[in-house]
Coordinates of C-alpha atoms in Angstrom, one line a residue:
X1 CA 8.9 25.4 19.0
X2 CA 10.9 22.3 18.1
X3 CA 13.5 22.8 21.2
X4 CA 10.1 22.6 24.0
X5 CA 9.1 19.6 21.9
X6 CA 12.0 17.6 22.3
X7 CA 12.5 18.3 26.0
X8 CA 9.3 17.1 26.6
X9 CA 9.8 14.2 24.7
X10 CA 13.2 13.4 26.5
X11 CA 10.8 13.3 29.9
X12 CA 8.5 11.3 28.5
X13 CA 11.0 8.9 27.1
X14 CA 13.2 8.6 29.8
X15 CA 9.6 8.0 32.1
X16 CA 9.1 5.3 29.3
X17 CA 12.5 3.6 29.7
X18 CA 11.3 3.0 33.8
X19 CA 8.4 1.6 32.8
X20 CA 9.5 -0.8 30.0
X21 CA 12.6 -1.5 33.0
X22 CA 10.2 -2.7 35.5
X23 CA 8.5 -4.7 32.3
X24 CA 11.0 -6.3 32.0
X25 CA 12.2 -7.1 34.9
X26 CA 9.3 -9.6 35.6
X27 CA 10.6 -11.7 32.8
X28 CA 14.1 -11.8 33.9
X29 CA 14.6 -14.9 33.6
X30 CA 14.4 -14.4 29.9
X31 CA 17.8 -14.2 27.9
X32 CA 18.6 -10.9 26.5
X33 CA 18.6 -12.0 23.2
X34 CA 15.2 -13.3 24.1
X35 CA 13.9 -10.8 25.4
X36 CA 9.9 -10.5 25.7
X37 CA 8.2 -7.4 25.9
X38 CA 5.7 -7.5 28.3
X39 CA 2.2 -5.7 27.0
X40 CA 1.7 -2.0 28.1
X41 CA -1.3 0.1 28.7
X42 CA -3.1 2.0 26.9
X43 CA -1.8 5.4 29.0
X44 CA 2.2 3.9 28.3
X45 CA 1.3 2.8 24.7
X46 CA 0.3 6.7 24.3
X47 CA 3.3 8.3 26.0
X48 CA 5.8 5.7 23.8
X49 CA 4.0 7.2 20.8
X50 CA 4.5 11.0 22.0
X51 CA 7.5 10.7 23.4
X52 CA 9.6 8.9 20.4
X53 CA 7.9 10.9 17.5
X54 CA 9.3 13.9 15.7
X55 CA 6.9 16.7 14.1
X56 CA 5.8 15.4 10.8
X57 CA 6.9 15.9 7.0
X58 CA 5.6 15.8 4.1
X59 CA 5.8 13.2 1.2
X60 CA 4.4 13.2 -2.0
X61 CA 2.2 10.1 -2.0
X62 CA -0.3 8.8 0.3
X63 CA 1.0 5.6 0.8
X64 CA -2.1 3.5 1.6
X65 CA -1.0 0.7 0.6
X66 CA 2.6 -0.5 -1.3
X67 CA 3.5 -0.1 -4.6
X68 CA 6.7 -3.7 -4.2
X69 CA 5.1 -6.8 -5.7
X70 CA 8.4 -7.7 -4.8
X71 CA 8.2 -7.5 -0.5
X72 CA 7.7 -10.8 0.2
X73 CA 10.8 -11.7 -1.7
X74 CA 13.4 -11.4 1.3
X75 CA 11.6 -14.1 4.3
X76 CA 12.2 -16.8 2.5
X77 CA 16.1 -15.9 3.7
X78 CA 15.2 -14.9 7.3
X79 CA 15.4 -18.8 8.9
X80 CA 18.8 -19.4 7.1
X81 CA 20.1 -15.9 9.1
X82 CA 18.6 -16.6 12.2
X83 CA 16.5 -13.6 12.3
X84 CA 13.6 -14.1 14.5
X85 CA 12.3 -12.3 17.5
X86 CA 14.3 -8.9 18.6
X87 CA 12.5 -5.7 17.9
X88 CA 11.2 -4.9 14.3
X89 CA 11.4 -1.1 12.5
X90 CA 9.8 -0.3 9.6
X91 CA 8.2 2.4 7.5
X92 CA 4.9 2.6 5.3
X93 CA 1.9 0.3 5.7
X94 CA 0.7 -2.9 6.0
X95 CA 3.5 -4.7 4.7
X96 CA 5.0 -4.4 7.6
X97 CA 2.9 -6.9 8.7
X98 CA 3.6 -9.5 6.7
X99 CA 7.1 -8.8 7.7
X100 CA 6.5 -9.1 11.6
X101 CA 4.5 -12.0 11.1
X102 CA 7.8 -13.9 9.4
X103 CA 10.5 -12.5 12.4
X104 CA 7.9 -13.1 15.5
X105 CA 9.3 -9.9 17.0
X106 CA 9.0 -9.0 20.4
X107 CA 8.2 -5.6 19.9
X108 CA 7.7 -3.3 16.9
X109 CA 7.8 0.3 15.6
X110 CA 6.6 1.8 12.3
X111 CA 8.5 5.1 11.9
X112 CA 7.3 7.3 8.6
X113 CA 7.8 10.7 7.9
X114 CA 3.9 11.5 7.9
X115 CA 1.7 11.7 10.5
X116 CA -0.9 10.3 8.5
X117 CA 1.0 7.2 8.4
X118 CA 0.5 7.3 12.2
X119 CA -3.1 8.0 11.7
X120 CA -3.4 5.4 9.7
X121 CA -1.8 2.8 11.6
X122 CA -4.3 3.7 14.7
X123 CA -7.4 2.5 12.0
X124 CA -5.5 -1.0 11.6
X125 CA -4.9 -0.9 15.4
X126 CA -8.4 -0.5 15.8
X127 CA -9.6 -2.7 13.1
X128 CA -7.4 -5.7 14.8
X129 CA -8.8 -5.2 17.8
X130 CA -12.1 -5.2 16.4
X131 CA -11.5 -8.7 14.5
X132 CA -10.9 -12.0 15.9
X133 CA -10.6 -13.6 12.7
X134 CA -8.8 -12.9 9.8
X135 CA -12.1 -12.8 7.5
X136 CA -13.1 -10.0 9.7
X137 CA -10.3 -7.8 9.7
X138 CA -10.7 -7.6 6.0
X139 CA -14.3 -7.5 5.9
X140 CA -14.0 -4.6 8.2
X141 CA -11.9 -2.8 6.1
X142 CA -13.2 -2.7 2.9
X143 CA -16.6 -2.0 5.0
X144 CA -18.1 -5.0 3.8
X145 CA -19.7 -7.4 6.6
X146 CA -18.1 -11.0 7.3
X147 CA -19.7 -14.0 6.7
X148 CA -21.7 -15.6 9.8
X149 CA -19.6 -18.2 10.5
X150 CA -16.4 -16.3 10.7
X151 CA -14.8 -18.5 13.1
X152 CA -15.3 -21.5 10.6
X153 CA -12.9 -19.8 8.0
X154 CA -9.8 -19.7 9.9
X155 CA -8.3 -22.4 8.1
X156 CA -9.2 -20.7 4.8
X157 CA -6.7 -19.9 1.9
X158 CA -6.0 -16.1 1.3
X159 CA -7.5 -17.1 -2.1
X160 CA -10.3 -17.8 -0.5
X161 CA -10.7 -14.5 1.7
X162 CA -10.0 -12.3 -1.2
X163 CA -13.0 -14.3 -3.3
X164 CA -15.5 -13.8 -0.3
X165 CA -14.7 -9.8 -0.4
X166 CA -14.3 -9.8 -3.8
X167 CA -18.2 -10.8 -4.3
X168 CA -20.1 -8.9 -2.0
X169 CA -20.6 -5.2 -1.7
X170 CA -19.9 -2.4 0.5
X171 CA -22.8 -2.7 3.2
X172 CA -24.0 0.9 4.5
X173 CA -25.3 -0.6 7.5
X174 CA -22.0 -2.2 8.9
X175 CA -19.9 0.9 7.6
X176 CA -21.7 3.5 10.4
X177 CA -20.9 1.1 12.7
X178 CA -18.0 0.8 12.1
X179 CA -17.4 4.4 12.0
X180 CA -18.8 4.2 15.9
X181 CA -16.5 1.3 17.1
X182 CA -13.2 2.7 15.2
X183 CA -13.8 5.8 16.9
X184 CA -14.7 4.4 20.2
X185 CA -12.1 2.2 19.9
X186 CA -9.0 4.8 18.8
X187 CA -10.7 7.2 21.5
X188 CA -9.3 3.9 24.1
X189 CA -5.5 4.0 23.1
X190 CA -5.2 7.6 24.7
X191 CA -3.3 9.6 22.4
X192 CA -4.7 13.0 22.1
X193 CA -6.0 13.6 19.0
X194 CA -8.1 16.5 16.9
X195 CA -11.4 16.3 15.2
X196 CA -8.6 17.1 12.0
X197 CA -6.9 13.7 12.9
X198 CA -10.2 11.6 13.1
X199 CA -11.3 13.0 9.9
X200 CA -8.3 11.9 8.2
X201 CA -8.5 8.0 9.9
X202 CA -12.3 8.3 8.1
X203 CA -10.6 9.4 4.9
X204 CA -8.4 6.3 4.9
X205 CA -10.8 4.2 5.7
X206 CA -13.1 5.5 2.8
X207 CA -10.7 5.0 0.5
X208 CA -10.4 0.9 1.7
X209 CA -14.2 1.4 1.2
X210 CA -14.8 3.0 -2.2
X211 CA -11.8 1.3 -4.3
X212 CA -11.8 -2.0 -2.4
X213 CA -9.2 -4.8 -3.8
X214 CA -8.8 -2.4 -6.7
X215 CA -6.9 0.5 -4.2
X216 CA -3.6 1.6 -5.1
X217 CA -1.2 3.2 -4.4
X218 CA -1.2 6.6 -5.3
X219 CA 1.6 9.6 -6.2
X220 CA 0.1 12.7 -5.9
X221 CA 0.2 14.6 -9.3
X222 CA 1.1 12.0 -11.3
X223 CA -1.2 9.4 -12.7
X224 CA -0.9 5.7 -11.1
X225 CA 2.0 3.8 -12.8
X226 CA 1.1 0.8 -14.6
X227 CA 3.2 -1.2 -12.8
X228 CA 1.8 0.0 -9.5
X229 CA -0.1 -3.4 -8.0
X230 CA -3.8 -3.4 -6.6
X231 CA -4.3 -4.6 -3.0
X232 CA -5.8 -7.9 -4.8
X233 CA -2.3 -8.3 -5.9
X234 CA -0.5 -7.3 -2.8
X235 CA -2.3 -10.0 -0.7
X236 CA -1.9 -12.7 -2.8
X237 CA 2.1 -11.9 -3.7
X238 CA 4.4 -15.4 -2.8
X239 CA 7.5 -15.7 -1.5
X240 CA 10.6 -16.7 -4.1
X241 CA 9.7 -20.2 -3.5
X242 CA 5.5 -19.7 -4.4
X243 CA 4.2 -19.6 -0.7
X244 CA 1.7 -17.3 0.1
X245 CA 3.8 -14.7 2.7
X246 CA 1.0 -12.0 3.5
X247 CA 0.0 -12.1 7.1
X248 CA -3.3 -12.7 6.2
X249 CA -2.5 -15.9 4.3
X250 CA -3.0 -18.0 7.6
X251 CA -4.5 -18.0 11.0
X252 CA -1.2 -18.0 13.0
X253 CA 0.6 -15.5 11.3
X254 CA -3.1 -12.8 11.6
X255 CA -2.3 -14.3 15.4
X256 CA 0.9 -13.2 15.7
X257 CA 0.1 -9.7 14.5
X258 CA -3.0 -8.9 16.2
X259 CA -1.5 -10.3 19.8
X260 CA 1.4 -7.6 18.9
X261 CA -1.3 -5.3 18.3
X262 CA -3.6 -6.6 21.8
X263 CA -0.4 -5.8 23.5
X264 CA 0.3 -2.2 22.5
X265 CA 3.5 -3.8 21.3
X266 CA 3.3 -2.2 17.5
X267 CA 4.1 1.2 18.4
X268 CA 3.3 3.7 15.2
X269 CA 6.2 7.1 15.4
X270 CA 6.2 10.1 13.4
X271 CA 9.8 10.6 12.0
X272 CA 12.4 11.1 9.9
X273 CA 14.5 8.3 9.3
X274 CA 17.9 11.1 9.3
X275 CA 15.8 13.3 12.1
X276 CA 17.7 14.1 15.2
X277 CA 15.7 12.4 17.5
X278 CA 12.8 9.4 17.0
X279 CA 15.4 6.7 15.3
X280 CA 17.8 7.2 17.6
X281 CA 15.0 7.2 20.6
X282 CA 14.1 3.8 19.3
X283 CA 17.2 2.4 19.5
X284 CA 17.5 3.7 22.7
X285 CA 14.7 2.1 24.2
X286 CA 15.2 -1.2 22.4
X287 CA 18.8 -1.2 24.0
X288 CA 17.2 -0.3 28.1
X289 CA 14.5 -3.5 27.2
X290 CA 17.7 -5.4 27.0
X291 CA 17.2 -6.6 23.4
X292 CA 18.3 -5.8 20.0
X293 CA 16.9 -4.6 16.4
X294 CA 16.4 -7.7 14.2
X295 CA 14.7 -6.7 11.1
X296 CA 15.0 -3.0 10.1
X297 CA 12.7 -2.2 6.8
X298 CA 13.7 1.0 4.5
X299 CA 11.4 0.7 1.4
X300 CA 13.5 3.0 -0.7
X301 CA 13.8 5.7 1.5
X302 CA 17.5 5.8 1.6
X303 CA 17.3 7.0 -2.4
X304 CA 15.6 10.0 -1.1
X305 CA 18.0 10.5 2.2
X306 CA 20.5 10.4 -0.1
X307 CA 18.8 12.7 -3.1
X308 CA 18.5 15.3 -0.1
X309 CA 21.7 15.3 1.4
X310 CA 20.4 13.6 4.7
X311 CA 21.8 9.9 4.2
X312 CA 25.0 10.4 6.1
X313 CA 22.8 11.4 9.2
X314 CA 20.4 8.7 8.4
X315 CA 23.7 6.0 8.7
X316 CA 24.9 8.1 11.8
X317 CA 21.6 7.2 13.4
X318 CA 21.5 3.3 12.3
X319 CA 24.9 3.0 14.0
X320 CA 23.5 3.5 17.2
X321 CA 21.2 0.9 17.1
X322 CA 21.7 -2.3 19.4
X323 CA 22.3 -5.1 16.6
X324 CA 23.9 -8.0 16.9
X325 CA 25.2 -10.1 13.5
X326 CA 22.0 -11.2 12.5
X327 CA 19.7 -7.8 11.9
X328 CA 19.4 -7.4 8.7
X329 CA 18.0 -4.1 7.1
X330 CA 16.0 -4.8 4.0
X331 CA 15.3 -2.2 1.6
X332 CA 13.3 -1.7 -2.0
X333 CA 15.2 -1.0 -5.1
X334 CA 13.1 0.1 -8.3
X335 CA 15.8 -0.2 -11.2
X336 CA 13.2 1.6 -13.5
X337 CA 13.8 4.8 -11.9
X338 CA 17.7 4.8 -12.0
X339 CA 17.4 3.0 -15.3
X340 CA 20.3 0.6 -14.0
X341 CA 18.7 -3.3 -13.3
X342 CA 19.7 -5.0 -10.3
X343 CA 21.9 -8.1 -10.6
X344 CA 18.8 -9.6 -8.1
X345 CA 15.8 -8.4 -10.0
X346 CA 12.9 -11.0 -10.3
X347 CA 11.5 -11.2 -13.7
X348 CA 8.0 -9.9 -13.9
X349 CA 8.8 -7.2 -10.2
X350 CA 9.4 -3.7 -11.6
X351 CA 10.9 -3.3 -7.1
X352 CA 13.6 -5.4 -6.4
X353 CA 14.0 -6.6 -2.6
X354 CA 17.4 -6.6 -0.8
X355 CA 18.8 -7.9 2.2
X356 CA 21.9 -6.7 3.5
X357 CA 23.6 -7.1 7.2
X358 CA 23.2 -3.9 9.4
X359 CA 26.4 -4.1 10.8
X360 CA 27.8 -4.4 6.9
X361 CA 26.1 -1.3 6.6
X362 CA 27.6 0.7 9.4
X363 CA 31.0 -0.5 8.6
X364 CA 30.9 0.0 4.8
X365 CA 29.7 3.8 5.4
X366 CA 32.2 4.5 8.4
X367 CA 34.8 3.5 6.2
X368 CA 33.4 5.9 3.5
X369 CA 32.8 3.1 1.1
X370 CA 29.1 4.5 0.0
X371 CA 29.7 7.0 -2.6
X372 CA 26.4 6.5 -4.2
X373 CA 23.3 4.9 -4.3
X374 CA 24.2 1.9 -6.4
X375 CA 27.0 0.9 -3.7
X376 CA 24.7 1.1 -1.0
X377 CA 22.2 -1.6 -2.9
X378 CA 25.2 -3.2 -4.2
X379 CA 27.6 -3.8 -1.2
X380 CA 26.8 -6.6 0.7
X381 CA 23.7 -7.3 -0.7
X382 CA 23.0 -11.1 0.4
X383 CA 21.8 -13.6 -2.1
X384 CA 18.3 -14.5 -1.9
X385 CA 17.0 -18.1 -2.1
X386 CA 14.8 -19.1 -4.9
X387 CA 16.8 -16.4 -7.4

């Protein structure tokens, strides 16, 4: 079965590639290193989707939302690097968000092992298309109606959001339909999926629903960690310097995201991050659009690639990315785990955020300088502001 798959996919991508070609073309004019994706339709936003993803795996948590107080530690460093624009990758949730909303990328992909991550990615799609205003997109999905004059809050603290939800209820009433314009509105975007598939996207929504700003995130098997954070806590996490960094902290950086999002330009992909094909697909598609990776997220996925033997191909695949000397791959260290503390732990952060050149990367591993897990979040680990 998989060898069909991925000759189909190679049709579909390489179909992709002429279409992003002719994208781009008529924005020429635009440096390289510049380069603007122009928005795709909801038939080529599909295809991109099919054609770069991988069958799914399996993971043993459900990853609604993050478990790293610490993720908005790195963007305070991201001006000082130059590390705007470019095309983003990342894995997981929402944070990426927050992340795309500091490094204004051109174009984005969110690459996780599960499908549901996919799925659930497709909800927030939905739920952004659904919400002009930042108050509304999180109204909408904790299933709790916005306030009248939601255009009248855009200049409103994320204090002042997470207050508003935090004192009104679930409403029955704006929950069905929502259920209708989610599903309408998913049904739009083209990708073919199963009655299974919707059912899951209601799942994840329900979950928003029932546990609100209390969700976390969850291990299956094992009981919630105390030092896992609620999505209260998530959204109102600072930078290293005490600025609010989550993208729904202001207007513009909600504006940022949800035009990505308008423009079919944050492109959800099943894979694995040491497969044989969707990282690697990626990069190759970034490279034909004439730009670069800027900003690659990890989480702490390399600990497992590395726990299962996979890391090598994982570093193989990250070395055919197009980069130039400012992407930066940031990753998620949790010293409780390995028992070992990180010379850049934050007091009070069990996860420890780490910013490290991607060329550094490729270099130190082709050189066969990572020998374990502690050289790779030790080598070339940049200094953070505010430490």
């Amino acid at each position: 079965m998989l060898e069909p798959m991925k000759s189909k996919s190679t049709r579909l991508l390489a179909s992709s590639f002429m279409l992003v070609a002719i994208a781009c073309a008529a924005s020429s004019e635009t440096p390289s290193a510049q380069t603007t994706h122009s928005a795709v339709g909801d038939t080529t936003f599909a295809r991109l989707v099919e054609a770069l993803s991988e069958p799914g795996g399996y993971f043993d948590t459900d990853n609604l939302i993050s478990n790293e107080t610490s993720y908005l530690h790195v963007v305070g460093k991201l001006p000082a690097l130059g590390v705007r624009g470019g095309a983003y990758i990342g894995v997981g949730p929402d944070q990426n968000f927050s992340y795309i909303a500091h490094v204004r990328p051109s174009v984005a992909f969110i690459i996780d092992i599960r499908r549901d991550n996919m799925l659930q990615h497709l909800l927030f799609k939905a739920l952004f298309h659904l919400s002009p205003t930042r108050v509304e997109y999180l109204s909408y999905l904790l299933g709790r109606p916005p306030p009248e004059d939601a255009a009248a809050w855009m200049g409103r603290s994320i204090d002042d959001l997470v207050e508003y939800v935090d004192g009104i209820g679930a409403d029955f009433a704006v929950i069905e339909r929502l259920r209708t314009d989610i599903r309408t509105t998913i049904d739009e975007f083209g990708l073919p999926l199963s009655e299974e598939d919707h059912a899951t996207i209601r799942q994840i929504h329900d979950a928003f629903i029932e546990d609100g700003l209390a969700l976390q995130f969850n291990s299956f098997g094992r009981r919630p960690q105390p030092y896992y954070p609620t999505f209260r806590q998530l959204l109102l996490e600072t930078d290293l310097a005490g600025n609010p960094g989550n993208f729904l902290a202001t207007g513009e950086a909600y504006g940022i995201v949800r035009n990505l999002q308008k423009k079919n330009l944050i492109i959800p992909v099943v894979g694995d991050l040491a497969g044989d094909h969707a990282l690697r697909a990626i990069g190759r598609y970034v490279e034909e659009a004439g730009d670069r990776v800027s900003f690659f997220y990890t989480s702490n996925v390399e600990f497992y690639l590395m726990r299962n033997g996979t890391f090598d191909r994982f570093a193989d695949n990250v070395a055919t990315l197009p980069t130039d000397e400012r992407s930066v791959i940031a990753r998620s260290y949790f010293g409780g785990m390995y028992r070992t503390r990180h010379p850049q732990a934050v007091r009070g952060h069990y996860s420890t955020q780490l910013l490290q050149p991607i060329r550094a990367l490729v270099d130190e591993h082709s050189s066969g300088g990572i020998r374990s897990y502690q050289d790779l979040v030790t080598k070339h680990s940049l200094e953070l502001q505010g430490r």
